[in-house]
Amino acid sequence: MTHRAMVVRVALVAVVLIAILLDIFGGTRWYSVSDLWRPSTKLVGEVIWKIRVPRALAAAMTGMLLALAGLLLQTVSHNPLADPSIIGVNAGANLAMIVGELLGISLTILNAFWLSLVGALLAFVVVIGLSMSGHGFNPLRLLLGGTIFSGFISSISYAVSFITNMTQQFRVLLVGGFSGANYQQVLLLGIVVIIVLGGAVMFQTELTLLGLDSKTSVGLGVSFKRLMIVAVVLWC
C-alpha cells in the first residue's frame, strides 16, 4: 500500500467518525460530549442513547454494506458506475415486502429482513440468468438485463401499491430512513456486517480474479459458479 493510499484511507475513516459524532451531538439541539456519559437531564440521556446513537450506528453500517455491495458489483461488471439498484436487488426486496404486507405478514425487523433477502435473491437469480450467454458470464448483459428487469419489477411494485391503496406505505419502503432505528436493528446489522465482511475477506483473492472474464478466471483455477454464488449472497 502506498503512502498516498494510506493517507486517503485514514482521511476517509476520520470523515466517517466525524459524521457519526455530528449525527449524535448535532441536530435541532446540540449536545456536548459530556452529555454522552453524564447527561444533564434524563430526557437528554434518552434522546442521545435511545434515538441518536442507534440511528448513527445503523446509518454507518448500512452505508458500509452498500459500499461493499457496490464494490463487488463494480469489480465483477467492470463498470465503476454499477450499484445494487440497477441489477434488480433493491426492486426485488421492495416488491417482496409489499407482497408480504398484502399477505398480512407483520413487517417486524426480522420479517422485513427475510422478505427483503428472499426478494433480492430471487430478483438477482433472474438477472444472473439473463446475463449468461453461450460464452459464459457477460458483465454487459448483467448491467443491461439488470436495468431492464429492475424497471419492470419497480413498475409492478408501483402498480400493486396504487391498486391496493398502499402508495404511502410503498413510499416509506422505497425511500427508507433511520428515524425509528433501535438497538435490535443495530444488532442485526452488526451480524450482517460481520458475515459479509468475513466472506469478502475470506474470498478476496478469488473475488478479485472474478473481475476478469469467466474463461480467464477458470484458467487461473477459480471455481466460477461457486464464486458467483458467494458474490450473489454477499450482494444481497
Tab-separated table of C-alpha atoms in Angstrom:
chain	number	residue	atom	x	y	z
A	1	MET	CA	0.000	0.000	0.000
A	2	THR	CA	1.394	3.380	-0.998
A	3	HIS	CA	1.689	6.308	1.394
A	4	ARG	CA	-0.948	8.229	-0.540
A	5	ALA	CA	-3.423	5.345	-0.340
A	6	MET	CA	-2.855	5.086	3.412
A	7	VAL	CA	-3.451	8.815	3.869
A	8	VAL	CA	-6.663	8.647	1.827
A	9	ARG	CA	-7.984	5.704	3.847
A	10	VAL	CA	-7.187	7.345	7.173
A	11	ALA	CA	-8.850	10.557	5.992
A	12	LEU	CA	-11.982	8.664	4.903
A	13	VAL	CA	-12.203	6.848	8.247
A	14	ALA	CA	-11.836	10.189	10.015
A	15	VAL	CA	-14.647	11.682	7.901
A	16	VAL	CA	-16.936	8.767	8.791
A	17	LEU	CA	-16.173	9.126	12.506
A	18	ILE	CA	-16.796	12.878	12.361
A	19	ALA	CA	-20.105	12.278	10.565
A	20	ILE	CA	-21.173	9.797	13.258
A	21	LEU	CA	-20.281	12.253	16.037
A	22	LEU	CA	-22.129	15.081	14.285
A	23	ASP	CA	-25.178	12.846	13.927
A	24	ILE	CA	-25.091	12.051	17.654
A	25	PHE	CA	-24.391	15.504	19.044
A	26	GLY	CA	-25.861	17.714	16.312
A	27	GLY	CA	-29.414	18.386	15.210
A	28	THR	CA	-32.219	20.699	16.228
A	29	ARG	CA	-30.494	20.786	19.591
A	30	TRP	CA	-26.765	20.349	20.066
A	31	TYR	CA	-25.318	18.383	22.959
A	32	SER	CA	-21.846	18.331	24.451
A	33	VAL	CA	-19.567	15.308	24.683
A	34	SER	CA	-20.092	15.206	28.449
A	35	ASP	CA	-23.820	14.608	27.862
A	36	LEU	CA	-22.890	11.261	26.362
A	37	TRP	CA	-21.612	9.923	29.688
A	38	ARG	CA	-23.276	12.241	32.188
A	39	PRO	CA	-26.419	13.685	30.608
A	40	SER	CA	-27.675	16.869	32.228
A	41	THR	CA	-31.236	15.519	32.368
A	42	LYS	CA	-32.951	12.153	31.917
A	43	LEU	CA	-34.529	13.401	28.687
A	44	VAL	CA	-31.129	14.298	27.248
A	45	GLY	CA	-29.839	10.816	28.041
A	46	GLU	CA	-32.829	9.168	26.345
A	47	VAL	CA	-32.501	11.353	23.252
A	48	ILE	CA	-28.803	10.525	22.892
A	49	TRP	CA	-28.795	6.821	23.770
A	50	LYS	CA	-32.227	5.726	22.543
A	51	ILE	CA	-32.548	7.857	19.408
A	52	ARG	CA	-29.316	9.361	18.135
A	53	VAL	CA	-26.751	6.631	18.877
A	54	PRO	CA	-28.693	3.728	17.291
A	55	ARG	CA	-29.623	5.956	14.351
A	56	ALA	CA	-25.992	6.903	13.733
A	57	LEU	CA	-24.740	3.312	14.059
A	58	ALA	CA	-27.480	1.953	11.774
A	59	ALA	CA	-26.726	4.584	9.119
A	60	ALA	CA	-22.978	3.921	9.262
A	61	MET	CA	-23.336	0.136	8.969
A	62	THR	CA	-25.921	0.406	6.197
A	63	GLY	CA	-23.580	2.679	4.260
A	64	MET	CA	-20.751	0.205	4.803
A	65	LEU	CA	-22.827	-2.674	3.409
A	66	LEU	CA	-23.997	-0.647	0.404
A	67	ALA	CA	-20.412	0.404	-0.335
A	68	LEU	CA	-19.207	-3.190	-0.182
A	69	ALA	CA	-22.059	-4.392	-2.411
A	70	GLY	CA	-21.247	-1.653	-4.909
A	71	LEU	CA	-17.541	-2.532	-4.859
A	72	LEU	CA	-18.249	-6.206	-5.539
A	73	LEU	CA	-20.628	-5.380	-8.359
A	74	GLN	CA	-18.217	-2.899	-9.941
A	75	THR	CA	-15.420	-5.468	-9.780
A	76	VAL	CA	-17.432	-8.200	-11.463
A	77	SER	CA	-19.174	-5.989	-14.032
A	78	HIS	CA	-16.032	-3.992	-14.919
A	79	ASN	CA	-18.119	-0.838	-14.567
A	80	PRO	CA	-17.239	1.844	-11.968
A	81	LEU	CA	-20.812	3.214	-12.118
A	82	ALA	CA	-22.569	-0.054	-11.228
A	83	ASP	CA	-24.571	-0.281	-7.998
A	84	PRO	CA	-27.141	-2.698	-6.473
A	85	SER	CA	-30.096	-0.559	-7.530
A	86	ILE	CA	-29.538	-1.248	-11.235
A	87	ILE	CA	-29.452	-5.051	-11.048
A	88	GLY	CA	-32.877	-5.620	-9.508
A	89	VAL	CA	-31.759	-6.247	-5.918
A	90	ASN	CA	-33.456	-3.199	-4.414
A	91	ALA	CA	-36.561	-3.570	-6.577
A	92	GLY	CA	-36.902	-7.246	-5.685
A	93	ALA	CA	-36.605	-6.506	-1.966
A	94	ASN	CA	-39.246	-3.756	-2.165
A	95	LEU	CA	-41.686	-5.943	-4.092
A	96	ALA	CA	-41.227	-8.804	-1.617
A	97	MET	CA	-42.095	-6.533	1.315
A	98	ILE	CA	-45.178	-5.179	-0.475
A	99	VAL	CA	-46.380	-8.703	-1.247
A	100	GLY	CA	-45.670	-9.710	2.338
A	101	GLU	CA	-47.736	-6.846	3.684
A	102	LEU	CA	-50.579	-7.721	1.300
A	103	LEU	CA	-50.488	-11.296	2.631
A	104	GLY	CA	-50.888	-9.982	6.154
A	105	ILE	CA	-47.314	-10.551	7.285
A	106	SER	CA	-46.328	-8.124	10.026
A	107	LEU	CA	-43.255	-6.190	8.900
A	108	THR	CA	-41.207	-6.643	12.054
A	109	ILE	CA	-37.456	-6.212	11.786
A	110	LEU	CA	-36.862	-9.941	11.245
A	111	ASN	CA	-39.789	-10.415	8.849
A	112	ALA	CA	-38.722	-7.394	6.800
A	113	PHE	CA	-35.156	-8.717	6.726
A	114	TRP	CA	-36.105	-12.178	5.467
A	115	LEU	CA	-38.657	-10.872	2.968
A	116	SER	CA	-36.104	-8.427	1.571
A	117	LEU	CA	-33.421	-11.101	1.389
A	118	VAL	CA	-35.668	-13.580	-0.426
A	119	GLY	CA	-36.918	-10.917	-2.856
A	120	ALA	CA	-33.398	-9.681	-3.575
A	121	LEU	CA	-32.058	-13.199	-4.124
A	122	LEU	CA	-34.897	-14.189	-6.463
A	123	ALA	CA	-34.522	-10.986	-8.471
A	124	PHE	CA	-30.774	-11.393	-8.744
A	125	VAL	CA	-31.041	-15.042	-9.796
A	126	VAL	CA	-33.261	-13.915	-12.684
A	127	VAL	CA	-30.779	-11.186	-13.621
A	128	ILE	CA	-27.870	-13.639	-13.495
A	129	GLY	CA	-29.834	-15.956	-15.789
A	130	LEU	CA	-30.331	-13.104	-18.235
A	131	SER	CA	-26.627	-12.248	-18.143
A	132	MET	CA	-25.433	-15.750	-19.028
A	133	SER	CA	-24.664	-16.491	-22.652
A	134	GLY	CA	-23.146	-19.325	-24.604
A	135	HIS	CA	-19.706	-17.959	-23.755
A	136	GLY	CA	-20.370	-17.763	-20.008
A	137	PHE	CA	-20.966	-14.770	-17.786
A	138	ASN	CA	-21.312	-11.448	-19.605
A	139	PRO	CA	-20.878	-8.307	-17.430
A	140	LEU	CA	-22.505	-6.051	-20.032
A	141	ARG	CA	-25.594	-8.270	-20.185
A	142	LEU	CA	-25.679	-8.221	-16.382
A	143	LEU	CA	-25.992	-4.432	-16.322
A	144	LEU	CA	-28.392	-4.165	-19.253
A	145	GLY	CA	-30.573	-7.065	-18.121
A	146	GLY	CA	-30.496	-5.840	-14.536
A	147	THR	CA	-31.541	-2.326	-15.507
A	148	ILE	CA	-34.462	-3.589	-17.603
A	149	PHE	CA	-35.583	-6.135	-15.003
A	150	SER	CA	-35.258	-3.585	-12.185
A	151	GLY	CA	-37.521	-1.181	-14.061
A	152	PHE	CA	-40.003	-3.981	-14.715
A	153	ILE	CA	-40.135	-5.010	-11.038
A	154	SER	CA	-40.416	-1.390	-9.907
A	155	SER	CA	-43.357	-0.883	-12.281
A	156	ILE	CA	-45.116	-3.895	-10.772
A	157	SER	CA	-44.476	-2.535	-7.268
A	158	TYR	CA	-45.926	0.869	-8.158
A	159	ALA	CA	-48.945	-0.731	-9.825
A	160	VAL	CA	-49.655	-3.009	-6.855
A	161	SER	CA	-49.278	-0.179	-4.348
A	162	PHE	CA	-51.616	2.043	-6.402
A	163	ILE	CA	-54.296	-0.627	-6.881
A	164	THR	CA	-54.257	-1.612	-3.205
A	165	ASN	CA	-54.083	1.984	-1.908
A	166	MET	CA	-50.648	1.335	-0.384
A	167	THR	CA	-48.934	4.270	-2.066
A	168	GLN	CA	-47.915	5.906	1.219
A	169	GLN	CA	-46.586	2.652	2.707
A	170	PHE	CA	-44.719	1.888	-0.508
A	171	ARG	CA	-43.131	5.325	-0.486
A	172	VAL	CA	-41.840	4.666	3.027
A	173	LEU	CA	-40.447	1.261	1.980
A	174	LEU	CA	-38.872	2.724	-1.154
A	175	VAL	CA	-37.224	5.746	0.433
A	176	GLY	CA	-36.432	4.209	3.810
A	177	GLY	CA	-34.901	6.067	6.727
A	178	PHE	CA	-33.292	5.697	10.133
A	179	SER	CA	-35.642	7.769	12.282
A	180	GLY	CA	-37.005	4.689	14.066
A	181	ALA	CA	-33.720	2.815	14.414
A	182	ASN	CA	-33.266	0.809	17.602
A	183	TYR	CA	-30.611	-1.456	19.098
A	184	GLN	CA	-32.318	-4.607	17.821
A	185	GLN	CA	-31.859	-3.345	14.270
A	186	VAL	CA	-28.290	-2.285	15.058
A	187	LEU	CA	-27.536	-5.784	16.364
A	188	LEU	CA	-28.982	-7.390	13.236
A	189	LEU	CA	-26.985	-5.028	11.018
A	190	GLY	CA	-23.855	-5.796	13.024
A	191	ILE	CA	-24.303	-9.539	12.438
A	192	VAL	CA	-24.794	-8.944	8.710
A	193	VAL	CA	-21.694	-6.702	8.575
A	194	ILE	CA	-19.570	-9.377	10.253
A	195	ILE	CA	-20.823	-12.102	7.889
A	196	VAL	CA	-20.427	-10.016	4.730
A	197	LEU	CA	-17.008	-8.594	5.638
A	198	GLY	CA	-15.832	-12.035	6.726
A	199	GLY	CA	-16.963	-13.551	3.437
A	200	ALA	CA	-15.367	-10.770	1.419
A	201	VAL	CA	-12.040	-11.144	3.248
A	202	MET	CA	-12.134	-14.947	3.017
A	203	PHE	CA	-12.657	-14.889	-0.749
A	204	GLN	CA	-10.837	-11.636	-1.542
A	205	THR	CA	-8.314	-13.213	-3.927
A	206	GLU	CA	-10.929	-15.216	-5.812
A	207	LEU	CA	-13.313	-12.253	-5.968
A	208	THR	CA	-10.527	-10.135	-7.434
A	209	LEU	CA	-9.942	-12.762	-10.114
A	210	LEU	CA	-13.685	-12.787	-10.732
A	211	GLY	CA	-13.206	-9.277	-12.093
A	212	LEU	CA	-11.587	-10.914	-15.101
A	213	ASP	CA	-13.680	-12.656	-17.731
A	214	SER	CA	-15.037	-16.088	-16.833
A	215	LYS	CA	-12.638	-18.025	-19.082
A	216	THR	CA	-9.570	-16.326	-17.624
A	217	SER	CA	-10.824	-16.874	-14.078
A	218	VAL	CA	-11.407	-20.574	-14.721
A	219	GLY	CA	-7.975	-20.836	-16.342
A	220	LEU	CA	-6.427	-19.483	-13.149
A	221	GLY	CA	-8.128	-22.210	-11.109
A	222	VAL	CA	-11.141	-20.259	-9.870
A	223	SER	CA	-14.465	-22.086	-9.482
A	224	PHE	CA	-16.617	-19.572	-11.342
A	225	LYS	CA	-20.009	-20.993	-10.355
A	226	ARG	CA	-19.100	-21.286	-6.661
A	227	LEU	CA	-17.769	-17.736	-6.558
A	228	MET	CA	-20.828	-16.381	-8.318
A	229	ILE	CA	-22.977	-17.946	-5.578
A	230	VAL	CA	-20.747	-16.307	-2.948
A	231	ALA	CA	-20.951	-12.956	-4.755
A	232	VAL	CA	-24.743	-13.182	-5.037
A	233	VAL	CA	-25.119	-13.858	-1.309
A	234	LEU	CA	-22.764	-11.010	-0.403
A	235	TRP	CA	-24.521	-8.590	-2.779
A	236	CYS	CA	-27.990	-9.379	-1.457
